[in-house]
XYZ file of C-alpha atoms in Angstrom:
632
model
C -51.951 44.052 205.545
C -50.184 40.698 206.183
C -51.941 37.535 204.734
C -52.296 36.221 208.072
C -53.999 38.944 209.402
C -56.498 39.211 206.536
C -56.638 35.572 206.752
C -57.789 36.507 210.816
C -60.236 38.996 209.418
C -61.942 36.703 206.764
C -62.885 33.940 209.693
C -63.985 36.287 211.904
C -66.662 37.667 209.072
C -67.589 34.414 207.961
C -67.993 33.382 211.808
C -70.575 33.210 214.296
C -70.323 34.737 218.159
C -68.781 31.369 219.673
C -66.310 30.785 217.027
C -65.594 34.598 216.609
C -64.169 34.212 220.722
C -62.498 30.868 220.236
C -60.703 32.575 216.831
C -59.625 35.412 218.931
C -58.226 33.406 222.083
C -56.306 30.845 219.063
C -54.884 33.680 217.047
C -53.977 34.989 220.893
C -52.088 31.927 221.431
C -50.668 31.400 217.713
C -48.726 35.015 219.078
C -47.005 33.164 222.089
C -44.078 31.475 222.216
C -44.177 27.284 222.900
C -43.249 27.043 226.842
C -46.132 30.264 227.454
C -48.565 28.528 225.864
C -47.972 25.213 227.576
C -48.068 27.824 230.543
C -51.661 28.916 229.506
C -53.490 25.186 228.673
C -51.956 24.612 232.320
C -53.327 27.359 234.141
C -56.898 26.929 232.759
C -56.994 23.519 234.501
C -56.886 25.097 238.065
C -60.022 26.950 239.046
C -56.877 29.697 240.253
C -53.604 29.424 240.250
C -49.572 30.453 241.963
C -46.142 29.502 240.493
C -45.925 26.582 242.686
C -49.511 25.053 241.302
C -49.235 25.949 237.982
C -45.571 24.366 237.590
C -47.063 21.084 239.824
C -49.836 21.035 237.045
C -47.517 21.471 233.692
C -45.201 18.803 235.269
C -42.049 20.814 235.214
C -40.443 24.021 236.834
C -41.637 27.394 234.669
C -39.044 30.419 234.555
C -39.916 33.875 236.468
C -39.809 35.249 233.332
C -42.513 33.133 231.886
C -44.974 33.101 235.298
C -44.347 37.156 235.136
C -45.156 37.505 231.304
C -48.269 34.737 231.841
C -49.596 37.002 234.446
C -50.036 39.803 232.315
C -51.854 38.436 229.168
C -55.548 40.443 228.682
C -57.174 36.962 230.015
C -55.337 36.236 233.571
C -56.650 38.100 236.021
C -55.743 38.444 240.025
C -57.895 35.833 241.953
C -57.717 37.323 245.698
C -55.396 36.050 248.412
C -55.002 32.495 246.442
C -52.648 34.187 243.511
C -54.209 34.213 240.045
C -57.109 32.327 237.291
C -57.898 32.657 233.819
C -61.161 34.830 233.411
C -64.100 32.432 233.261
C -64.946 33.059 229.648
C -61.175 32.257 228.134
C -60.853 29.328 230.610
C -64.338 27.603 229.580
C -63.137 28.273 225.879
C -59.888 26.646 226.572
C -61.196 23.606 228.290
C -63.617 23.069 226.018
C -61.105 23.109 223.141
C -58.808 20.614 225.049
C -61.417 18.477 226.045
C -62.595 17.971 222.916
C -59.024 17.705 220.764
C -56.853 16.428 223.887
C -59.301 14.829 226.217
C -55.827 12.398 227.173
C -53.613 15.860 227.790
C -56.638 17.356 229.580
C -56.848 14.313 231.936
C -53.254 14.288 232.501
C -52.974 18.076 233.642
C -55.862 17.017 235.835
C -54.505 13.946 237.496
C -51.257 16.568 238.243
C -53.534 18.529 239.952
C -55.158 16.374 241.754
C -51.773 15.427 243.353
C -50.986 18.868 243.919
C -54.075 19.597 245.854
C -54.027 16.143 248.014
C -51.060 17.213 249.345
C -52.626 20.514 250.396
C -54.321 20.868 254.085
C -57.584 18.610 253.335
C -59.660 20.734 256.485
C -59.323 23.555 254.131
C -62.662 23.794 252.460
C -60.959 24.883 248.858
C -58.282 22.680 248.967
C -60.523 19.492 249.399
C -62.993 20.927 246.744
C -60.340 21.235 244.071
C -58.680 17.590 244.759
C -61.905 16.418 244.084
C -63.092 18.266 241.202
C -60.013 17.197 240.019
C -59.811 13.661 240.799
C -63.418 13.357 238.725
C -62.056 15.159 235.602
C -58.541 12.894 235.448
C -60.975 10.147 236.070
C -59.452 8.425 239.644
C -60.808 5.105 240.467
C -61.790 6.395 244.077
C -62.633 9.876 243.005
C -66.263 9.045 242.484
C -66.653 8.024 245.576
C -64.623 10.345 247.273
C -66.987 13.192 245.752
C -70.025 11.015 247.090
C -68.601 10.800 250.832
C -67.489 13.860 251.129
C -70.433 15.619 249.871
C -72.844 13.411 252.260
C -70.404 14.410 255.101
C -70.633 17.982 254.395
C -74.361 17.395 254.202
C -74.940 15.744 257.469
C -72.805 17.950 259.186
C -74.542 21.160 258.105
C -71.680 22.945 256.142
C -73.969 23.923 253.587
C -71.770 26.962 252.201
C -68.771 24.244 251.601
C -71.197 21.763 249.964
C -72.725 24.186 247.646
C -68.800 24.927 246.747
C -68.436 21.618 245.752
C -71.347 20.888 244.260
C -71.444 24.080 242.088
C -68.101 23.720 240.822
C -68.588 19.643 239.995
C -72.054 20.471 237.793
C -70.107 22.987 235.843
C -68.634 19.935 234.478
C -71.616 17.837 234.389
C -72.538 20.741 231.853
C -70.359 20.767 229.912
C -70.239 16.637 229.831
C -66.246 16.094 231.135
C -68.206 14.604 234.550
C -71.163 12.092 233.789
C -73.023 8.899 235.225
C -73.280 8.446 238.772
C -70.634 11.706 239.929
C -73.173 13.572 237.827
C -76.457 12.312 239.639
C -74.787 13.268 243.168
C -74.156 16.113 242.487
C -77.489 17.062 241.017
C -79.180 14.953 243.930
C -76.612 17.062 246.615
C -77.636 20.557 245.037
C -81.050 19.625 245.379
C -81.286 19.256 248.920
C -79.325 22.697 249.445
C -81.740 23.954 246.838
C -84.345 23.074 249.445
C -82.701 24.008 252.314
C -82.627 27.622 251.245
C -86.168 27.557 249.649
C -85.378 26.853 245.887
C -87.842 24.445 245.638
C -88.051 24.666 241.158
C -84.091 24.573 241.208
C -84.543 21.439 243.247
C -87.353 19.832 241.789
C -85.374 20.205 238.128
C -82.644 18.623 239.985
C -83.790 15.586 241.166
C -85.089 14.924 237.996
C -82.073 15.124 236.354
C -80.650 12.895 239.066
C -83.098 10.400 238.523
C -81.859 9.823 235.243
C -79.440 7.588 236.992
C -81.422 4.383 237.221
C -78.760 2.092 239.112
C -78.522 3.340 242.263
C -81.766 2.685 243.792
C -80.453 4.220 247.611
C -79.745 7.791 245.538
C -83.193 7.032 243.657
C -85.046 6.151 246.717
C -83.486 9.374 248.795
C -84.620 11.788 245.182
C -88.315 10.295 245.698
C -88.086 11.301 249.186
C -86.767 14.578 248.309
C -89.415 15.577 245.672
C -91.703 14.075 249.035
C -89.943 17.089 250.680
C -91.135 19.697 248.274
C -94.729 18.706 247.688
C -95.297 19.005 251.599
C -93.415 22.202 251.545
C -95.456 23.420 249.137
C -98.577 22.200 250.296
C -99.191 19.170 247.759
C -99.818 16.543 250.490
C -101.344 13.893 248.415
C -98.149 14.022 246.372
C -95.764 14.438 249.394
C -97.309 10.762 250.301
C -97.435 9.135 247.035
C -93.588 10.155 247.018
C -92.588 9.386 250.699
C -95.211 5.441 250.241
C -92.288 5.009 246.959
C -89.631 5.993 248.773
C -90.421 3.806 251.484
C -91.425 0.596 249.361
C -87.773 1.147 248.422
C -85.817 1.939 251.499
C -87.856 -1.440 252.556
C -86.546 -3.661 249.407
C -82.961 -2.174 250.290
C -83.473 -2.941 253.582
C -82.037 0.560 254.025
C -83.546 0.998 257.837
C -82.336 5.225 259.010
C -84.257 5.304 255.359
C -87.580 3.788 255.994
C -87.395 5.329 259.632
C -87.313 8.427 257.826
C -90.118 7.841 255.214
C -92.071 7.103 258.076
C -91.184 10.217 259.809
C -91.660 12.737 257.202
C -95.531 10.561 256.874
C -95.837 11.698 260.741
C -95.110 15.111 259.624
C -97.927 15.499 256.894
C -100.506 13.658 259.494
C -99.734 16.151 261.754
C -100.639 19.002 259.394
C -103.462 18.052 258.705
C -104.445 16.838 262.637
C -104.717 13.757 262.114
C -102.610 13.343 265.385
C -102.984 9.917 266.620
C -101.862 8.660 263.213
C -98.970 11.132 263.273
C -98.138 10.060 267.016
C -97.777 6.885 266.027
C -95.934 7.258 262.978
C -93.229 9.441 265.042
C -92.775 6.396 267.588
C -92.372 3.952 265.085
C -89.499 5.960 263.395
C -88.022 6.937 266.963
C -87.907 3.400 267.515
C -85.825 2.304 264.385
C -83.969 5.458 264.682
C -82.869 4.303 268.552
C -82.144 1.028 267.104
C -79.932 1.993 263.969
C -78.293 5.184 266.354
C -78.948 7.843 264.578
C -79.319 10.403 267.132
C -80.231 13.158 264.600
C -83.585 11.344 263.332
C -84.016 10.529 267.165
C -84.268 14.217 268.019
C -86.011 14.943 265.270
C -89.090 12.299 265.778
C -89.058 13.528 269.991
C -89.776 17.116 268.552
C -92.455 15.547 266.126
C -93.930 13.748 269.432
C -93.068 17.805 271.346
C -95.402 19.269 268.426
C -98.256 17.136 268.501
C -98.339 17.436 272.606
C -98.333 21.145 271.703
C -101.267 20.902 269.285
C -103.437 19.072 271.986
C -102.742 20.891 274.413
C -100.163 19.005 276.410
C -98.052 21.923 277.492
C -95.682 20.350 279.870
C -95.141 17.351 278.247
C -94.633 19.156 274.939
C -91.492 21.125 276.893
C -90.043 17.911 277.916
C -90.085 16.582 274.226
C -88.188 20.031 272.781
C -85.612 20.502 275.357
C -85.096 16.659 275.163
C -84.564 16.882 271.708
C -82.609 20.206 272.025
C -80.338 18.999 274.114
C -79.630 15.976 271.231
C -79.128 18.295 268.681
C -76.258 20.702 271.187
C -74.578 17.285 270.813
C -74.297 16.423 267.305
C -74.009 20.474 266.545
C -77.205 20.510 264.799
C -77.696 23.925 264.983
C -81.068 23.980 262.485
C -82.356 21.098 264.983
C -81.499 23.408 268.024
C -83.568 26.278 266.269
C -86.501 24.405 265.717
C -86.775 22.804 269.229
C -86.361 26.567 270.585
C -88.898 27.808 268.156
C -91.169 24.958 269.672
C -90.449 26.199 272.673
C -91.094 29.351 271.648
C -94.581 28.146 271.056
C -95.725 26.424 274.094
C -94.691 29.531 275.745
C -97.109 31.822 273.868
C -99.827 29.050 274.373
C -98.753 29.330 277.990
C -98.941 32.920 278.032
C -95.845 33.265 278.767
C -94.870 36.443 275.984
C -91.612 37.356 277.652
C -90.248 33.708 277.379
C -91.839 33.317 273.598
C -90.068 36.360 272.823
C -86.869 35.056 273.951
C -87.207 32.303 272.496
C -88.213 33.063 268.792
C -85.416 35.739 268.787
C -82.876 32.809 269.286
C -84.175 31.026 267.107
C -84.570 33.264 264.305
C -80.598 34.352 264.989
C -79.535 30.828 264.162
C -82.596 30.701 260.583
C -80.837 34.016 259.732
C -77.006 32.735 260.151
C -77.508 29.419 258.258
C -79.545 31.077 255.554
C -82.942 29.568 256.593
C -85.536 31.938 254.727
C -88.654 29.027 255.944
C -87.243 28.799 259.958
C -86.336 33.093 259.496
C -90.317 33.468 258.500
C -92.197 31.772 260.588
C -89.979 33.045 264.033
C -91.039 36.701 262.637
C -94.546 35.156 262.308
C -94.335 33.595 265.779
C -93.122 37.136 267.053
C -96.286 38.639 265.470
C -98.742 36.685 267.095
C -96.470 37.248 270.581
C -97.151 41.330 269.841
C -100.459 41.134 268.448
C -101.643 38.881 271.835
C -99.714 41.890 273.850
C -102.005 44.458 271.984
C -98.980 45.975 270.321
C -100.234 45.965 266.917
C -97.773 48.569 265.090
C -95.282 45.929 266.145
C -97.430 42.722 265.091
C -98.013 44.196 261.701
C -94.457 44.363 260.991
C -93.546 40.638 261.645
C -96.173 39.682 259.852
C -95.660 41.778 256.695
C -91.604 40.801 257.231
C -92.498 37.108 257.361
C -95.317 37.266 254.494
C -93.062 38.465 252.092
C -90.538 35.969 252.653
C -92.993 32.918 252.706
C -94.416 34.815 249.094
C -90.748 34.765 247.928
C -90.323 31.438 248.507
C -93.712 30.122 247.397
C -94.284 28.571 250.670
C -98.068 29.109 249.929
C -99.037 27.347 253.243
C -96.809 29.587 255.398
C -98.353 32.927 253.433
C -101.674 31.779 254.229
C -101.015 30.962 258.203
C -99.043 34.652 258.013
C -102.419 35.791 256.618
C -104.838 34.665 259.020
C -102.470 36.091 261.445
C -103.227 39.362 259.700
C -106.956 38.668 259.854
C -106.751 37.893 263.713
C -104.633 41.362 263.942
C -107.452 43.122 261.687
C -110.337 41.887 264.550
C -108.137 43.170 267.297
C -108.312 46.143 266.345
C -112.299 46.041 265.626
C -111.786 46.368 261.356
C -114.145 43.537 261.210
C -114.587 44.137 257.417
C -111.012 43.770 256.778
C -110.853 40.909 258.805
C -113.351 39.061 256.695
C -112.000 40.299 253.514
C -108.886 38.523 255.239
C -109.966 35.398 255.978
C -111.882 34.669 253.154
C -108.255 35.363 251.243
C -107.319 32.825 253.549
C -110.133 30.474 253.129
C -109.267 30.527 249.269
C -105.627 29.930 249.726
C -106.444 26.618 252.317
C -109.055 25.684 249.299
C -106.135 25.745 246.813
C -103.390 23.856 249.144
C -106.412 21.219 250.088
C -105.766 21.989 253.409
C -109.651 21.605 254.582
C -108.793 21.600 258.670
C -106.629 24.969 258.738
C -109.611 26.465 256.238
C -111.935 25.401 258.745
C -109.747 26.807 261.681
C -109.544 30.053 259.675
C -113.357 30.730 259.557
C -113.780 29.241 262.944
C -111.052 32.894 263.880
C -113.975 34.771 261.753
C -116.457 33.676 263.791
C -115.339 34.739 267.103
C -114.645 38.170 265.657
C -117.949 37.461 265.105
C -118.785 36.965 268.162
C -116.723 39.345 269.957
C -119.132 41.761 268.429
C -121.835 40.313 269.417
C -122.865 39.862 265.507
C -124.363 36.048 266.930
C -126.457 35.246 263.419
C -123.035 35.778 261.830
C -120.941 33.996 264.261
C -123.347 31.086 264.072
C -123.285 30.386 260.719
C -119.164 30.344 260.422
C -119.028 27.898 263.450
C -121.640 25.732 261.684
C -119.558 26.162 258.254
C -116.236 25.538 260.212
C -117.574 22.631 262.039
C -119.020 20.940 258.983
C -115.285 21.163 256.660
C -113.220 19.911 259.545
C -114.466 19.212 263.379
C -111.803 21.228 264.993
C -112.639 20.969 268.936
C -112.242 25.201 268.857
C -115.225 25.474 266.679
C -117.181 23.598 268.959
C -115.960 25.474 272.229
C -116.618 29.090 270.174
C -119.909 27.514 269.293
C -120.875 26.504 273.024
C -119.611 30.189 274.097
C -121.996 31.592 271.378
C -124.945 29.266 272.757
C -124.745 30.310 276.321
C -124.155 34.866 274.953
C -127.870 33.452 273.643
C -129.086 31.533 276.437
C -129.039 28.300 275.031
C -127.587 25.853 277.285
C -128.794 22.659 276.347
C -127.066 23.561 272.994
C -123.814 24.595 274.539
C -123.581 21.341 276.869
C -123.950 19.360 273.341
C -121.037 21.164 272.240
C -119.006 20.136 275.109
C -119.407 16.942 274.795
C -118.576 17.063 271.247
C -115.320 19.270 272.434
C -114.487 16.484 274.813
C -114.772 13.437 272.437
C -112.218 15.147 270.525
C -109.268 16.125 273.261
C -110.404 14.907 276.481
C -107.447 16.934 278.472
C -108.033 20.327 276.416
C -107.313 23.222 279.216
C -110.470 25.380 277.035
C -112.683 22.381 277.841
C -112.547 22.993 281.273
C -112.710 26.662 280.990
C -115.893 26.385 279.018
C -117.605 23.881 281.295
C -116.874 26.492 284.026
C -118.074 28.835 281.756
C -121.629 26.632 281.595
C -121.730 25.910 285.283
C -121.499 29.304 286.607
C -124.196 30.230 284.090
C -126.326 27.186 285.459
C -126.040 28.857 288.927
C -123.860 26.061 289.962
C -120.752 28.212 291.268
C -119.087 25.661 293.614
C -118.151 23.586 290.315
C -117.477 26.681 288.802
C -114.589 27.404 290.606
C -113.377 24.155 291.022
C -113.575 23.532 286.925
C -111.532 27.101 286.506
C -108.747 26.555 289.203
C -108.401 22.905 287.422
C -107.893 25.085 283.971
C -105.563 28.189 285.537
C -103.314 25.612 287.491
C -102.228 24.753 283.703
C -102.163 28.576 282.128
C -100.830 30.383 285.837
C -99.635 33.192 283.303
C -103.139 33.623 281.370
C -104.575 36.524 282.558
C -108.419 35.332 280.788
C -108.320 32.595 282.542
C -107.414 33.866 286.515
C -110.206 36.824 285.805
C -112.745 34.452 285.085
C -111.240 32.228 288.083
C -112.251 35.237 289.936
C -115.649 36.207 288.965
C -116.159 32.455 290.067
C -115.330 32.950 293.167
C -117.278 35.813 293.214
C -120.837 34.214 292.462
C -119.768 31.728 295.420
C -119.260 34.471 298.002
C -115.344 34.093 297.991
C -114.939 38.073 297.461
C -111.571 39.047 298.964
C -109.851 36.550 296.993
C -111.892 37.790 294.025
C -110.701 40.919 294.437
C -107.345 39.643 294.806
C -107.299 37.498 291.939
C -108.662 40.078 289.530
C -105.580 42.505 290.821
C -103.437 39.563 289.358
C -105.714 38.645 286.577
C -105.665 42.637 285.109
C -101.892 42.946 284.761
C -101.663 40.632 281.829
C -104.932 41.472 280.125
C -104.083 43.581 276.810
C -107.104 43.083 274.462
C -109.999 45.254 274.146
C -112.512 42.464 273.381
C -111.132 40.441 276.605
C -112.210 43.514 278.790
C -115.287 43.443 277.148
C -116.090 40.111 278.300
C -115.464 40.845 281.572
C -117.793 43.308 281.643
C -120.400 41.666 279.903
C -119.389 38.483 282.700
C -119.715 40.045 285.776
C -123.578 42.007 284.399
C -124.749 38.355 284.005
C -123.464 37.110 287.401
C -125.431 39.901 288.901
C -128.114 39.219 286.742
C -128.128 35.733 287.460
C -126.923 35.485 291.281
C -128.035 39.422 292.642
C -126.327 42.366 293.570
C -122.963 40.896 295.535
C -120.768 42.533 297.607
C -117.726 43.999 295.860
C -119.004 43.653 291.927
C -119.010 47.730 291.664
C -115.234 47.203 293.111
C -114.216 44.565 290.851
C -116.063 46.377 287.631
C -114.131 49.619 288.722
C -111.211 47.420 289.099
C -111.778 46.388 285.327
C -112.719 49.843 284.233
C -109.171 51.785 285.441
C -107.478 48.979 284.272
C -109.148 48.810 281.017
C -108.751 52.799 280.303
C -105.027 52.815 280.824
C-alpha cells in the first residue's frame, strides 16, 4: 500500500466522526484535477446549480467536459427541474472549510452569485431568495436591508410558504455564524411569527429570544415583546400576554411608532374580551380603529371592526355584530387578506348559529375552514370544526357533532392551545347532556372546570358549570342545579347564570326569587334577547299573559329562526285566548325544534298554563301537535 494511502488510513483511525467526513471529502478533492476542484468550491456556494450559474459563480466559462465529469462525483446529486446541488452534508463541510480558511474567496464566490441571481426574474420566489441569501453572505451594503424589506413584505402580504423559504435558508447561516447581528435577529424575529402562525408556539418563543439578543433596534425589540404578548394569550397566560403587550406599548409610544401602539392596544382589546370584560375591550378596539384610520392601515382597521363585530356578538347584538364582519370582510377582499376574510366569515358563522340560523352557520364555517386548511391555519382549521360541532349537536345530530369535536380537540391538543381544548371540551360536555349521559357530562365539565382553573380563566369556568347546571335542570335534579348556578354566579357573574337561575326559581315556584334574578340579568346586558324571554317566562307564570306575549314577540322579532323561542311565543298566546294563531305558530315553531329536553319543556309549559289559567280550548291539539312532532 502507497504511503499516501496509509497516510489516509492513519488520520482516519486517529480521527473523530466530523474530521473522519471532512478527511474523506479532502482526500476526494486531493484526487481531482485543479479547474474540477475550483468547479466543486463553486458549486457548493449555490443552494443548486446549471452550467450557466456555476460558470457566473467561478467567474469564468467551465468546459463540457468538466460540468459533465462534476456532475458525476458521489456528492452532486440532481436537484429537480433547477439542474443540480451538492448533497447537503458535503456542501455544509465545504462551506464550513472555506469559511473558515478563505472567508475572502468565500465572499467573493458569493458576491458572483449574488449578481447572477439579481439578474434573474425577481417575482420568482427562488430567485429573490437566493440573491438575498447571497447578498448577506458576500456582505452587500444594502443586503441587510434588502433581507429586512423583503421579508416584512412577504409577511404582510401573507406569502407565508415564500417567507419561511427565506427565512429557513438565511438561519442556516446564522448557525453556522457566516450571517450575524441585526440580518440574524430578523430572521429569528420573521421565523417566529410564522412559527406562530402555524401553531409552533416553543419554536417561536426560543426565537424571539434569540432575536432579542439584538439590543439596538428597539422597533424589532418592541414588535418581539409583542410577539411573546401573542403567545401567552394564545396559550392562555393573560397576565403575561399584558405585561408583554403594556412593554411593547411603553415602547411603540417612546418610538412614536403609531400602527405599533394602535396595535398594542388592539391585541389589549382582545384579552379584555376573553375574559368579558367588554366595555373595556370596546373601548380599547375604538381607540386602535381610530389611530389605525388615521395612520391608513386598512388591515388593523378591519381587524379592530371585527374586534367591535365580536363583542356585539357576545352581548347579544346580532345585527349589529353582522354589519361589523361583513364590513370588515369586505376590507380584507381588498387588501387579499385571505386569513382576515376567514375570520370575519367564521364570525359570521357565529351570529348565525346564535341566530339559529344552522344552514347559514354551516355555510359559513365550511368557507372558512377551506381558506384555515389552504394557508395552513391548524388554530382557524380547529375551531371552524368546533363551530360545526356545536351547529350539529344544536341540530340533534350527535354522531356528526362528536366528530368535529374530537377532529378539532385533537388539533387544539397538538398545538397546546389549552384554552381552545377546554372550549372543545365543554362542547363535549354540552353534547354528553343532550343525549341525557348526565354523569359523563359532569365528569366533563369538571375536566373543564380544572382546565379554566389552570389557564386562570375564572368567567369561562364559571360559564362551564353554569352548562352543568342546566343539565341539571333539564332533569329536573333542582338541589343540584341550584347549587352550580350559585357556584357559577359567585366565580364570575355571567348574566346566563342568573337567567338559568331565575328559570330554576319559577320550575320551584319561587318568583320573588326569579324577578331578583332578572334584575340582576338586566344590570348586566340591558338588550339581552334571553332577558326578555325570561321576563315572559315570569309574566305568563304571574297570570299576566297580555305582557307575556308582548315580552316574547319583542324577543322572536330578534331570533325569527329559533324555534324555542316562537313555541313559547305560542303557548303565550295561548293563555291569552289567541288559539288559532297558537296553533299556527306552534306548526312553525315544531319544524326547527331538534332537542329532546326542548320538547320536554314544552310539555312541562303548556301542564302549568293549564294548571295555572284552566282547561283552554285547543291545549290537547297543541300537546298532540308537540307529541307527533316530538316522536318523529
Amino acid at each position: 500500500m502507497n504511503d499516501k494511502y496509509q497516510d489516509f488510513l492513519n488520520k482516519l483511525q486517529n480521527a473523530s466522526e466530523l474530521e473522519r467526513d471532512w478527511l474523506v471529502m479532502e482526500f476526494s478533492l486531493q484526487n481531482l484535477s485543479e479547474i474540477l476542484r475550483q468547479a466543486v468550491w463553486a458549486a457548493a456556494i449555490p443552494h443548486w446549480f446549471d452550467h450557466a450559474y456555476l460558470n457566473a459563480v467561478l467567474g469564468f466559462q467551465l468546459k463540457d467536459e468538466y460540468f459533465s465529469a462534476l456532475t458525476e462525483l458521489s456528492f452532486v446529486e440532481v436537484f429537480p427541474e433547477r439542474g443540480f446541488n451538492v448533497h447537503e452534508r458535503s456542501r455544509n463541510l465545504l462551506l464550513g472549510y472555506l469559511w473558515k480558511n478563505n472567508k475572502a474567496r468565500y465572499q467573493k464566490l458569493s458576491k458572483q452569485a449574488a449578481a447572477f441571481c439579481k439578474k434573474q426574474d425577481q417575482t420568482t420566489a427562488a430567485w429573490r431568495v437566493e440573491t438575498l441569501y447571497h447578498g448577506l453572505l458576500a456582505n452587500h451594503a444594502t443586503a441587510k436591508d434588502g433581507f429586512i424589506e423583503q421579508g416584512l413584505n412577504w409577511l404582510n402580504s401573507f406569502q407565508f410558504d415564500n417567507l419561511e423559504h427565506l427565512t429557513q435558508v438565511v438561519l442556516v447561516a446564522v448557525n453556522s455564524e457566516k450571517v450575524s447581528g441585526e440580518a440574524a435577529a430578523w430572521a429569528a424575529f420573521l421565523q417566529a411569527r410564522i412559527d406562530i402562525l402555524y401553531s409552533r408556539y416553543s419554536s417561536a418563543r426560543d426565537f424571539l429570544q434569540q432575536a432579542l439578543k439584538q439590543k439596538n433596534n428597539k422597533f424589532l425589540i418592541s414588535n418581539c415583546i409583542k410577539s411573546l404578548g401573542e403567545i401567552h394569550g394564545l396559550l392562555a397566560e393573560y397576565d403575561q400576554a399584558r405585561y408583554c403587550y403594556q412593554q411593547a406599548l411603553s415602547i411603540y409610544r417612546q418610538n412614536k411608532s403609531r400602527s405599533g401602539e394602535a396595535g398594542c392596544i388592539r391585541a389589549l382589546a382582545d384579552i379584555h374580551g376573553i375574559l368579558s370584560e367588554h366595555s373595556l375591550a370596546r373601548d380599547c378596539y375604538q381607540q386602535a380603529l381610530t389611530i389605525y384610520q388615521r395612520e391608513k392601515d386598512p388591515g388593523g382597521e378591519a381587524n379592530c371592526i371585527q374586534g367591535l363585530g365580536e363583542m356585539d356578538s357576545f352581548l347579544g347584538e346580532y345585527s349589529q355584530a353582522q354589519d361589523r364582519f361583513q364590513q370588515a370582510l369586505i376590507i380584507n377582499r381588498q387588501i387579499r387578506n385571505f386569513l382576515g376574510v376567514a375570520s370575519c366569515i367564521q364570525g359570521l358563522g357565529f351570529v348565525s348559529r346564535c341566530l339559529v340560523e344552522y344552514g347559514q352557520a354551516q355555510d359559513y364555517y365550511q368557507q372558512a375552514l377551506t381558506i384555515y386548511q389552504q394557508f395552513k391555519d391548524p388554530l382557524g382549521e380547529a375551531n371552524c370544526l368546533q363551530g360545526l360541532g356545536d351547529v350539529s349537536r344544536n341540530l340533534a345530530e350527535y354522531d356528526r357533532a362528536q366528530d368535529y369535536y374530537q377532529q378539532a380537540l385533537t388539533i387544539h391538543q397538538q398545538i397546546k392551545d389549552r384554552l381552545g381544548e377546554a372550549n372543545c371540551l365543554g362542547g363535549l360536555g354540552l353534547l354528553h347532556g343532550a343525549q341525557q349521559q348526565i354523569e359523563l357530562a359532569a365528569t366533563t365539565f369538571d375536566q373543564v372546570a380544572q382546565l379554566y382553573d389552570e389557564i386562570g380563566n375564572k368567567n369561562s369556568k364559571a360559564f362551564c358549570i353554569s352548562n352543568l347546571g342546566a343539565i341539571y335542570l333539564d332533569q329536573k335534579q333542582f338541589g343540584s342545579a341550584l347549587m352550580a348556578f350559585n357556584q357559577s354566579i359567585e366565580i364570575f357573574p355571567h348574566v346566563s347564570s342568573y337567567l338559568n337561575r331565575s328559570t330554576l326559581h319559577m320550575k320551584m315556584e319561587d318568583y320573588p326569587s326569579a324577578q331578583a334574578d332578572i334584575k340582576q340579568a338586566e344590570l348586566i346586558c340591558t338588550n339581552s334577547v334571553y332577558v326578555l324571554l325570561i321576563k315572559a317566562q315570569h309574566a305568563l307564570w304571574q297570570q299576566q299573559a297580555r305582557q307575556a306575549v308582548e315580552l316574547s314577540q319583542q324577543a322572536l322579532a330578534q331570533r325569527p329562526a329559533d324555534g324555542n323561542f316562537r313555541a313559547f311565543f305560542a303557548i303565550t298566546l295561548l293563555a291569552d285566548g289567541q288559539t288559532q294563531l297558537a296553533y299556527t305558530e306552534m306548526e312553525q315553531a315544531l319544524t326547527a325544534i331538534y332537542q329532546k329536553h326542548d320538547f320536554d319543556y314544552l310539555l312541562d309549559a303548556l301542564n302549568k298554563v293549564e294548571k295555572i289559567y284552566g282547561h283552554l280550548a285547543d291545549v290537547d291539539a297543541l300537546r298532540e301537535q308537540i307529541l307527533e312532532r316530538y316522536q318523529k
